[in-house]
Amino acid sequence: MIVDQRYPGTTEGGVGDWMKATEGRLEEIESEIAERLELRRQHPPRNVNERYQESFSRLDRLALAITTRVGTIGFFLVIVTWTAFWLGWNTLAPRAIRFDPAPAFVLWLFISNMIQICLMPLIMVGQNLLGRHAELRAESDFEINQKAEQEIETILLNLEKQVALIE
């Protein structure tokens, strides 16, 4: 048996068989590339933010708006300023114009508790909405990663085809 040095692993009579096998493999690679490209066209990427925004009712939008504004330094400064003004007025102003006497500050406590009671469920609803958005983004990221993996495999198949053609 004589080995042909130009085509390792083949004998002199086996070059034609090797070429046929290579052509068969190239056809398999081409069909696989075509399938992957077709799959890519079938599932275009979608904008998760649009889907997320479309899913809101009016109350959801209100809860989200309140949640995003309550969690800011501006809201904190408004509450601190309001509290300092209220307590300072009712402690330092002349007795005749004080409307919430110290040290109890009953009206201030009542208003503060009402604000907290109203904001707490709204913030929880807003947090749930933000959590849903995070889940949608994670799902979208997963889909994009899967598509990227398929594209990488397609590129590798194409490179394999080019190597086979070069050989």
Tab-separated table of C-alpha atoms in Angstrom:
chain	number	residue	atom	x	y	z
A	1	MET	CA	0.000	0.000	0.000
A	2	ILE	CA	1.448	3.359	-1.072
A	3	VAL	CA	0.564	6.492	0.952
A	4	ASP	CA	-0.043	9.681	-1.030
A	5	GLN	CA	1.942	12.463	0.743
A	6	ARG	CA	-0.290	15.269	-0.602
A	7	TYR	CA	-3.390	13.908	1.196
A	8	PRO	CA	-2.428	12.398	4.571
A	9	GLY	CA	-4.375	9.335	5.553
A	10	THR	CA	-5.167	8.339	1.964
A	11	THR	CA	-3.724	5.825	-0.410
A	12	GLU	CA	-2.973	6.513	-4.032
A	13	GLY	CA	-6.335	5.181	-5.134
A	14	GLY	CA	-8.196	6.825	-2.217
A	15	VAL	CA	-7.781	10.486	-3.254
A	16	GLY	CA	-11.056	10.410	-5.143
A	17	ASP	CA	-12.800	8.908	-2.110
A	18	TRP	CA	-11.296	11.601	0.110
A	19	MET	CA	-12.521	14.323	-2.272
A	20	LYS	CA	-16.036	12.846	-2.302
A	21	ALA	CA	-16.078	12.675	1.502
A	22	THR	CA	-14.891	16.290	1.691
A	23	GLU	CA	-17.584	17.412	-0.746
A	24	GLY	CA	-20.199	15.550	1.311
A	25	ARG	CA	-18.983	17.227	4.471
A	26	LEU	CA	-19.058	20.628	2.751
A	27	GLU	CA	-22.658	20.072	1.694
A	28	GLU	CA	-23.571	19.135	5.298
A	29	ILE	CA	-21.888	22.290	6.578
A	30	GLU	CA	-23.644	24.470	3.980
A	31	SER	CA	-27.063	23.042	4.852
A	32	GLU	CA	-26.400	23.518	8.570
A	33	ILE	CA	-25.349	27.125	7.981
A	34	ALA	CA	-28.496	27.744	5.950
A	35	GLU	CA	-30.655	26.262	8.751
A	36	ARG	CA	-29.032	28.444	11.373
A	37	LEU	CA	-29.397	31.570	9.276
A	38	GLU	CA	-33.075	30.748	8.721
A	39	LEU	CA	-33.587	30.276	12.484
A	40	ARG	CA	-31.997	33.662	13.064
A	41	ARG	CA	-34.389	35.330	10.637
A	42	GLN	CA	-37.405	33.672	12.272
A	43	HIS	CA	-36.715	35.116	15.725
A	44	PRO	CA	-35.617	38.746	15.425
A	45	PRO	CA	-34.601	40.456	18.672
A	46	ARG	CA	-37.353	42.383	20.429
A	47	ASN	CA	-37.197	45.436	22.619
A	48	VAL	CA	-37.929	44.302	26.176
A	49	ASN	CA	-38.467	47.872	27.362
A	50	GLU	CA	-41.341	48.380	24.926
A	51	ARG	CA	-42.965	45.123	26.012
A	52	TYR	CA	-42.492	46.143	29.627
A	53	GLN	CA	-44.021	49.604	29.139
A	54	GLU	CA	-46.994	48.181	27.227
A	55	SER	CA	-47.875	45.855	30.097
A	56	PHE	CA	-48.695	48.700	32.526
A	57	SER	CA	-52.118	49.797	33.608
A	58	ARG	CA	-52.681	53.400	34.761
A	59	LEU	CA	-52.349	52.369	38.402
A	60	ASP	CA	-49.110	50.520	37.626
A	61	ARG	CA	-47.730	53.680	36.019
A	62	LEU	CA	-48.750	55.712	39.077
A	63	ALA	CA	-47.129	53.242	41.477
A	64	LEU	CA	-43.955	53.172	39.415
A	65	ALA	CA	-43.807	56.962	39.194
A	66	ILE	CA	-44.199	57.272	42.963
A	67	THR	CA	-41.634	54.525	43.598
A	68	THR	CA	-39.031	56.179	41.395
A	69	ARG	CA	-39.577	59.606	42.968
A	70	VAL	CA	-39.784	58.512	46.596
A	71	GLY	CA	-36.430	56.776	46.298
A	72	THR	CA	-34.565	59.996	45.496
A	73	ILE	CA	-32.499	62.373	47.581
A	74	GLY	CA	-34.905	65.146	46.569
A	75	PHE	CA	-37.823	63.434	48.298
A	76	PHE	CA	-35.660	62.819	51.349
A	77	LEU	CA	-34.709	66.502	51.490
A	78	VAL	CA	-38.379	67.548	51.183
A	79	ILE	CA	-39.339	65.302	54.112
A	80	VAL	CA	-36.393	66.466	56.247
A	81	THR	CA	-37.121	70.119	55.483
A	82	TRP	CA	-40.835	69.697	56.194
A	83	THR	CA	-40.072	67.890	59.484
A	84	ALA	CA	-37.477	70.459	60.594
A	85	PHE	CA	-39.821	73.339	59.768
A	86	TRP	CA	-42.813	71.683	61.501
A	87	LEU	CA	-40.908	70.756	64.666
A	88	GLY	CA	-39.028	74.068	64.753
A	89	TRP	CA	-42.230	76.106	64.312
A	90	ASN	CA	-44.072	74.188	67.007
A	91	THR	CA	-41.133	74.371	69.399
A	92	LEU	CA	-39.701	77.857	68.877
A	93	ALA	CA	-42.664	79.962	67.693
A	94	PRO	CA	-44.721	82.019	70.186
A	95	ARG	CA	-47.254	79.850	72.056
A	96	ALA	CA	-50.175	81.635	70.485
A	97	ILE	CA	-49.333	80.508	66.944
A	98	ARG	CA	-48.189	76.946	67.676
A	99	PHE	CA	-50.696	74.491	66.211
A	100	ASP	CA	-49.081	71.156	67.255
A	101	PRO	CA	-47.771	71.510	70.805
A	102	ALA	CA	-44.480	69.936	71.871
A	103	PRO	CA	-43.405	67.398	73.038
A	104	ALA	CA	-46.134	65.122	71.574
A	105	PHE	CA	-46.436	66.616	68.074
A	106	VAL	CA	-49.579	64.529	67.583
A	107	LEU	CA	-50.606	66.092	64.283
A	108	TRP	CA	-47.082	65.708	62.864
A	109	LEU	CA	-47.011	62.040	63.910
A	110	PHE	CA	-50.443	61.463	62.387
A	111	ILE	CA	-49.510	63.057	59.047
A	112	SER	CA	-46.136	61.274	58.949
A	113	ASN	CA	-47.792	57.904	59.626
A	114	MET	CA	-50.439	58.538	56.956
A	115	ILE	CA	-47.708	59.297	54.422
A	116	GLN	CA	-45.889	56.091	55.382
A	117	ILE	CA	-49.046	53.985	55.282
A	118	CYS	CA	-49.950	55.287	51.812
A	119	LEU	CA	-46.448	55.029	50.381
A	120	MET	CA	-45.596	51.556	51.678
A	121	PRO	CA	-47.965	49.533	49.440
A	122	LEU	CA	-47.273	51.804	46.451
A	123	ILE	CA	-43.554	51.269	46.844
A	124	MET	CA	-44.064	47.509	47.120
A	125	VAL	CA	-46.141	47.499	43.911
A	126	GLY	CA	-43.475	49.590	42.188
A	127	GLN	CA	-40.770	47.196	43.364
A	128	ASN	CA	-42.755	44.264	41.959
A	129	LEU	CA	-43.026	46.071	38.620
A	130	LEU	CA	-39.294	46.767	38.594
A	131	GLY	CA	-38.680	43.108	39.443
A	132	ARG	CA	-40.829	42.035	36.494
A	133	HIS	CA	-38.753	44.293	34.249
A	134	ALA	CA	-35.548	42.729	35.580
A	135	GLU	CA	-36.936	39.260	34.808
A	136	LEU	CA	-37.843	40.318	31.252
A	137	ARG	CA	-34.351	41.733	30.743
A	138	ALA	CA	-32.775	38.540	32.056
A	139	GLU	CA	-34.935	36.463	29.705
A	140	SER	CA	-33.979	38.707	26.789
A	141	ASP	CA	-30.287	38.474	27.704
A	142	PHE	CA	-30.571	34.689	27.775
A	143	GLU	CA	-32.175	34.641	24.310
A	144	ILE	CA	-29.510	36.968	22.929
A	145	ASN	CA	-26.776	34.786	24.426
A	146	GLN	CA	-28.320	31.710	22.802
A	147	LYS	CA	-28.446	33.498	19.437
A	148	ALA	CA	-24.843	34.611	19.842
A	149	GLU	CA	-23.835	31.027	20.572
A	150	GLN	CA	-25.640	29.840	17.422
A	151	GLU	CA	-23.963	32.535	15.368
A	152	ILE	CA	-20.559	31.559	16.739
A	153	GLU	CA	-21.242	27.939	15.823
A	154	THR	CA	-22.296	29.077	12.337
A	155	ILE	CA	-19.080	31.042	11.970
A	156	LEU	CA	-17.059	28.035	13.131
A	157	LEU	CA	-18.879	25.836	10.614
A	158	ASN	CA	-18.127	28.371	7.898
A	159	LEU	CA	-14.458	28.398	8.916
A	160	GLU	CA	-14.443	24.619	8.851
A	161	LYS	CA	-15.868	24.756	5.323
A	162	GLN	CA	-13.171	27.214	4.264
A	163	VAL	CA	-10.450	25.019	5.739
A	164	ALA	CA	-11.840	22.022	3.892
A	165	LEU	CA	-11.894	24.013	0.644
A	166	ILE	CA	-8.335	25.189	1.181
A	167	GLU	CA	-7.148	21.628	1.785
